[in-house]
PDB file of C-alpha atoms in Angstrom:
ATOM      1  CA  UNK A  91      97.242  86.215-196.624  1.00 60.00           C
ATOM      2  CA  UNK A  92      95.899  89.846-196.786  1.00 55.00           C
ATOM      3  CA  UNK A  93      99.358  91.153-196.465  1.00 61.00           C
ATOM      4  CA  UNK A  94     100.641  89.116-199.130  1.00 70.00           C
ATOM      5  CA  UNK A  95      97.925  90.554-201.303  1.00 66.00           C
ATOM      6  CA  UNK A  96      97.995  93.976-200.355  1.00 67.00           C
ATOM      7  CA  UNK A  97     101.586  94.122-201.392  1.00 72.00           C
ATOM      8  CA  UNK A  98     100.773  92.786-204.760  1.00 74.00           C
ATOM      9  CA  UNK A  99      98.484  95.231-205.009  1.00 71.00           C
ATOM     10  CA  UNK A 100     100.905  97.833-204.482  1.00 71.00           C
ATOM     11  CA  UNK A 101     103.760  95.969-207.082  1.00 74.00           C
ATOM     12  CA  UNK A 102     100.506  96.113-209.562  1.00 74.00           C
ATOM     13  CA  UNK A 103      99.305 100.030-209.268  1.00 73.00           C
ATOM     14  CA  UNK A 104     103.285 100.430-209.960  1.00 73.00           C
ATOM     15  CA  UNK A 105     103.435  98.913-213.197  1.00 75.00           C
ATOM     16  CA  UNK A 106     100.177  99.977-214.313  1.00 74.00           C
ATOM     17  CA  UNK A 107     101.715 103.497-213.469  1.00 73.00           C
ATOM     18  CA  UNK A 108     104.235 103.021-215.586  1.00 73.00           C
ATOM     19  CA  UNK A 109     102.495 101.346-218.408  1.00 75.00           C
ATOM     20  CA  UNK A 110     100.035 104.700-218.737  1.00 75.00           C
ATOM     21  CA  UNK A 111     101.657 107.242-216.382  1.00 69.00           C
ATOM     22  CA  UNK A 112      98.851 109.865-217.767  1.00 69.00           C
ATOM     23  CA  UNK A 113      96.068 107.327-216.287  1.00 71.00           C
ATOM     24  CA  UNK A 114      97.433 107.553-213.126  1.00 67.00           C
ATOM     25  CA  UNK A 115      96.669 111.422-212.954  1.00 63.00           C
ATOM     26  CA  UNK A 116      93.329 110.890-214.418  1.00 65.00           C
ATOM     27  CA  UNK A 117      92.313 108.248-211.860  1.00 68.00           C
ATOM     28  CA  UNK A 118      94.173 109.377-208.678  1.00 72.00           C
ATOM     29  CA  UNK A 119      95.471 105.955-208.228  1.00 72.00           C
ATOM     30  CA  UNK A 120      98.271 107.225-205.881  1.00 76.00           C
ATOM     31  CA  UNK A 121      95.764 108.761-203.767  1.00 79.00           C
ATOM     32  CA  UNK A 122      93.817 105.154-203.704  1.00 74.00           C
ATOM     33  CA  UNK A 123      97.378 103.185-203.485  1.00 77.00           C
ATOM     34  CA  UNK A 124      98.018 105.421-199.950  1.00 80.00           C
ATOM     35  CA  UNK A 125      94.762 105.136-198.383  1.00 77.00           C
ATOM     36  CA  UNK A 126      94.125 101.354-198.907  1.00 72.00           C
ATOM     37  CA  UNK A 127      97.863 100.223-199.690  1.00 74.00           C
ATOM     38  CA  UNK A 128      99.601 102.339-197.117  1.00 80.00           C
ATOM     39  CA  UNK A 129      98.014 103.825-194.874  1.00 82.00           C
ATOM     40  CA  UNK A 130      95.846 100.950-193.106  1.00 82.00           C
ATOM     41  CA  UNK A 131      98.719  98.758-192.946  1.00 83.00           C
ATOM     42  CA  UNK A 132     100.715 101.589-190.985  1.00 85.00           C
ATOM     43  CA  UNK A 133      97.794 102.410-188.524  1.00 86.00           C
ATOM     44  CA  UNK A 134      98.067  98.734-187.748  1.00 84.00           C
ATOM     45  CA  UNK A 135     101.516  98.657-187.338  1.00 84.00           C
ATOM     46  CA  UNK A 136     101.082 101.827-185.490  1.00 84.00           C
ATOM     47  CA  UNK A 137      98.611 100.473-182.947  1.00 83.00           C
ATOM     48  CA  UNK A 138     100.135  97.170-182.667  1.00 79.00           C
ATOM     49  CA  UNK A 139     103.576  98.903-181.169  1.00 77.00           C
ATOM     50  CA  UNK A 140     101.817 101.273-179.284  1.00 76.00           C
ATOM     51  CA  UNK A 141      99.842  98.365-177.503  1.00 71.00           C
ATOM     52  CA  UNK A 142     102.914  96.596-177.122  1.00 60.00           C
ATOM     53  CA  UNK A 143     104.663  99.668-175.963  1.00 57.00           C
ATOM     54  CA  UNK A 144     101.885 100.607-173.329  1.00 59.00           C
ATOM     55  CA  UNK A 145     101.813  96.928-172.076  1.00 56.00           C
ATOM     56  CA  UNK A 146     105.414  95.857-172.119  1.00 51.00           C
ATOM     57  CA  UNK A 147     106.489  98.572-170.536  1.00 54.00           C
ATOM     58  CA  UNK A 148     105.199  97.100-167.455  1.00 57.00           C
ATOM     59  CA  UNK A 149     107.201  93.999-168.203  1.00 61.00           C
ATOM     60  CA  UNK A 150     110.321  94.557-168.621  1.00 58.00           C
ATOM     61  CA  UNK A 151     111.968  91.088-169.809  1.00 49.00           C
ATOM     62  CA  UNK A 152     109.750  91.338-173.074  1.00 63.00           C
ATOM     63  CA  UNK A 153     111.165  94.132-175.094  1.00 70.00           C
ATOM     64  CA  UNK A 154     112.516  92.099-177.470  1.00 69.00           C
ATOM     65  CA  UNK A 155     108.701  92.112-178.850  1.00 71.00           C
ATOM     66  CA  UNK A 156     108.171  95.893-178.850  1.00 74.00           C
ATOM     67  CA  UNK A 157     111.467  96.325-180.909  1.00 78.00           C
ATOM     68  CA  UNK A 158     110.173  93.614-182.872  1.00 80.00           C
ATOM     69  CA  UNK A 159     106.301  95.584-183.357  1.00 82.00           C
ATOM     70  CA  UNK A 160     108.540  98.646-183.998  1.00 86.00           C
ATOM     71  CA  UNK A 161     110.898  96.966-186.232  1.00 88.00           C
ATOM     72  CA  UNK A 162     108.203  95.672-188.044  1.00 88.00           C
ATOM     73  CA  UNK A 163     106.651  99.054-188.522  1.00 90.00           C
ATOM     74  CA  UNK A 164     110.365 100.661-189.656  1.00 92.00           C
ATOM     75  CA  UNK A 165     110.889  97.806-192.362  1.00 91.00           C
ATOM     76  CA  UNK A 166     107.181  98.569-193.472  1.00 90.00           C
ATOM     77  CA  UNK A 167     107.669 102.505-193.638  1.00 92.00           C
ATOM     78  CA  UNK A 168     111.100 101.678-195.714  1.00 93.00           C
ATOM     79  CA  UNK A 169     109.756  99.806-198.592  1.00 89.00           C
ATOM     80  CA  UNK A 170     106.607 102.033-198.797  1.00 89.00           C
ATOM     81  CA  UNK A 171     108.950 105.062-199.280  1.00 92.00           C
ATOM     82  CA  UNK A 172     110.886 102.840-201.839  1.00 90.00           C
ATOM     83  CA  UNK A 173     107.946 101.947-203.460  1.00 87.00           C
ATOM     84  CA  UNK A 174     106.563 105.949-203.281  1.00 89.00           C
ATOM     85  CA  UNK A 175     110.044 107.326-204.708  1.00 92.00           C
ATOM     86  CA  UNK A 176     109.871 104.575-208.069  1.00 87.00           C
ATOM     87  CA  UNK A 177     105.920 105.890-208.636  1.00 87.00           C
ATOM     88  CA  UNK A 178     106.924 109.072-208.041  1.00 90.00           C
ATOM     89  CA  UNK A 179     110.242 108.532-211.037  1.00 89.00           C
ATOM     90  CA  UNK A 180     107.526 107.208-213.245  1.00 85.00           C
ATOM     91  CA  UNK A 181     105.028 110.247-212.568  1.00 84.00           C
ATOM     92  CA  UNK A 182     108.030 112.553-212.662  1.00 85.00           C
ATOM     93  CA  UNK A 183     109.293 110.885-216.495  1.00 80.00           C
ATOM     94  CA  UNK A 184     105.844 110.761-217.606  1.00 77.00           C
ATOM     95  CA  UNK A 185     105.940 114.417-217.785  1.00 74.00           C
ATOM     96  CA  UNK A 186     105.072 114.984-214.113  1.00 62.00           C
ATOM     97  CA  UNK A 187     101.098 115.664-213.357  1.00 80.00           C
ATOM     98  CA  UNK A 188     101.200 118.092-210.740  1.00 85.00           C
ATOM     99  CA  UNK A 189      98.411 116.539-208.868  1.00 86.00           C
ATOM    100  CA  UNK A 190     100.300 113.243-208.600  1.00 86.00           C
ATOM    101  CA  UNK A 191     103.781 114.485-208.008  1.00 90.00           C
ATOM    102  CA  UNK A 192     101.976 116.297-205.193  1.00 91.00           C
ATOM    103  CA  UNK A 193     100.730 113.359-203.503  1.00 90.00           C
ATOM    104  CA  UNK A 194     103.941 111.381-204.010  1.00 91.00           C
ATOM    105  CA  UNK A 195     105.880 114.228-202.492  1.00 94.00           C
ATOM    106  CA  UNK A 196     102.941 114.700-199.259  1.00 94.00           C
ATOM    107  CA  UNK A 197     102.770 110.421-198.794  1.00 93.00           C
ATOM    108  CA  UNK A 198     106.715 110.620-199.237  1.00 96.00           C
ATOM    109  CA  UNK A 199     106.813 113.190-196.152  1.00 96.00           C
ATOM    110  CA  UNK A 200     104.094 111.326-194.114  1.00 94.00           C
ATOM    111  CA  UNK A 201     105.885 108.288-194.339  1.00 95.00           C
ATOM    112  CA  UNK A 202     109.571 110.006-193.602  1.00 96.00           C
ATOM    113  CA  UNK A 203     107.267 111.599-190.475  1.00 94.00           C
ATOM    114  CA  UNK A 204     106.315 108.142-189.120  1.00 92.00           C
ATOM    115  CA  UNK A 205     109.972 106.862-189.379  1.00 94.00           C
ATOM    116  CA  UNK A 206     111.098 109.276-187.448  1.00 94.00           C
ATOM    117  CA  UNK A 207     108.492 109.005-184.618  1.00 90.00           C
ATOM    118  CA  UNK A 208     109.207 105.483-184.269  1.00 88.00           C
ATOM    119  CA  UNK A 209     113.340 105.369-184.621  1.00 88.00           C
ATOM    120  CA  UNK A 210     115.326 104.782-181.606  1.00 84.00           C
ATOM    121  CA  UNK A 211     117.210 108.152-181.291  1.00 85.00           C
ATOM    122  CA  UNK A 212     117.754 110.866-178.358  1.00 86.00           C
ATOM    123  CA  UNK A 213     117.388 113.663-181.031  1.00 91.00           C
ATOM    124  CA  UNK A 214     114.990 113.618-183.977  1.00 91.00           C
ATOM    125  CA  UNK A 215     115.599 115.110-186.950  1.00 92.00           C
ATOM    126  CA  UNK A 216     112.841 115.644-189.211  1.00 94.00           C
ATOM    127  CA  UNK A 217     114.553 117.257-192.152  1.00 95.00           C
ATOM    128  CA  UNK A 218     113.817 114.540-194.447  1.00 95.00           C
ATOM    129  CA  UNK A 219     110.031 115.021-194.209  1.00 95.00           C
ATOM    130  CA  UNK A 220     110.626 118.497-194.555  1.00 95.00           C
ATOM    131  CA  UNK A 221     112.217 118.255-198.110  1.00 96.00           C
ATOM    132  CA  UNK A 222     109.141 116.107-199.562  1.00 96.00           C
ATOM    133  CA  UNK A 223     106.345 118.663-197.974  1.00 94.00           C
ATOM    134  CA  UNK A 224     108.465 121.208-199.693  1.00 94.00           C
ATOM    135  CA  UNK A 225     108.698 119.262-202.854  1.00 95.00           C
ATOM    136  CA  UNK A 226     104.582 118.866-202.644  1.00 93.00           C
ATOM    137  CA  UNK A 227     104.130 122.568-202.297  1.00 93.00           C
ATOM    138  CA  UNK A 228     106.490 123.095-205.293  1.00 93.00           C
ATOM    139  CA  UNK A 229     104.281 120.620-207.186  1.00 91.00           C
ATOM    140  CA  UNK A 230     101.237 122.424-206.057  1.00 90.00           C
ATOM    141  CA  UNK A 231     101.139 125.630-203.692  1.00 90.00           C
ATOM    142  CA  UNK A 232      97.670 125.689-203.596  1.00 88.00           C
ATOM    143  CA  UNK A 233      97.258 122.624-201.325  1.00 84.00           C
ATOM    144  CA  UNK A 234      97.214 122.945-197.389  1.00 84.00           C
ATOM    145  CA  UNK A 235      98.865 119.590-195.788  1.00 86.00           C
ATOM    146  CA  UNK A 236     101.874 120.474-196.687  1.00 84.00           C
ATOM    147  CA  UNK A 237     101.609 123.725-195.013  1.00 79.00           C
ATOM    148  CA  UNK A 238      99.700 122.026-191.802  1.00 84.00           C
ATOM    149  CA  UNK A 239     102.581 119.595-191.462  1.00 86.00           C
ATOM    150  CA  UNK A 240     105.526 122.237-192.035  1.00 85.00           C
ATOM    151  CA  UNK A 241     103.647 124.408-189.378  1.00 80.00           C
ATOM    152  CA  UNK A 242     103.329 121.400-186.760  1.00 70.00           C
TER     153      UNK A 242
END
């Protein structure tokens, strides 16, 4: 299906990257791999245990399903970070583009952001998305998520 594509997708923009790591500067393929790769899949996710949440909270007996919706969304968030940290070796022994190890770094701290949201714990700790918007702003001061995220 669409999922099954998407995710070859993502296995393909991987080994292109490391076929011509300099490309992948050039063409901002990181950039397109989040938006369309990533980021769609986890605002679906998103939404789908939110709506879950909101509704199943009201029935008590099913909350086997919005562990399930949220489970789904943690297992998603893991192997996108996987797949983020090996793009981000590649750019990194390619000689590291600072636009892309930017990216890398700020997609690698959105994602760490969501996992945290969604894991089942009294006390969140957010210090692992706090190390990658660091690492961006090494790669690149100039750029303002980073900072916007640190701040919130």
């Amino acid at each position: 299906g669409a999922e099954t594509a998407a995710a070859a997708a993502r296995r393909a923009v991987l080994l292109a990257a490391r076929q011509d790591p300099a490309g992948l500067a050039a063409s901002a393929v990181e950039e397109q791999l989040w938006r369309y790769g990533y980021y769609k899949r986890i605002d679906a996710l998103r939404r789908a245990a939110a709506a879950k949440g909101a509704a199943l909270a009201r029935q008590q007996q099913h909350q086997h399903q919005q562990r399930a919706a949220t489970g789904a969304l943690l297992h998603f968030l893991d192997s996108s970070m996987d797949q983020y940290k090996a793009l981000l070796e590649v750019v990194r022994g390619a000689g590291g583009q600072r636009l892309s190890v930017y990216r890398c770094c700020l997609y690698l701290g959105d994602l760490a952001r969501y996992r945290e949201q969604y894991e089942e714990r009294p006390r969140k700790s957010w210090d692992a998305a706090e190390a990658h918007y660091r690492a961006a702003l090494d790669a690149d001061p100039r750029q303002g998520s980073p900072h916007k995220q640190l701040a919130v």
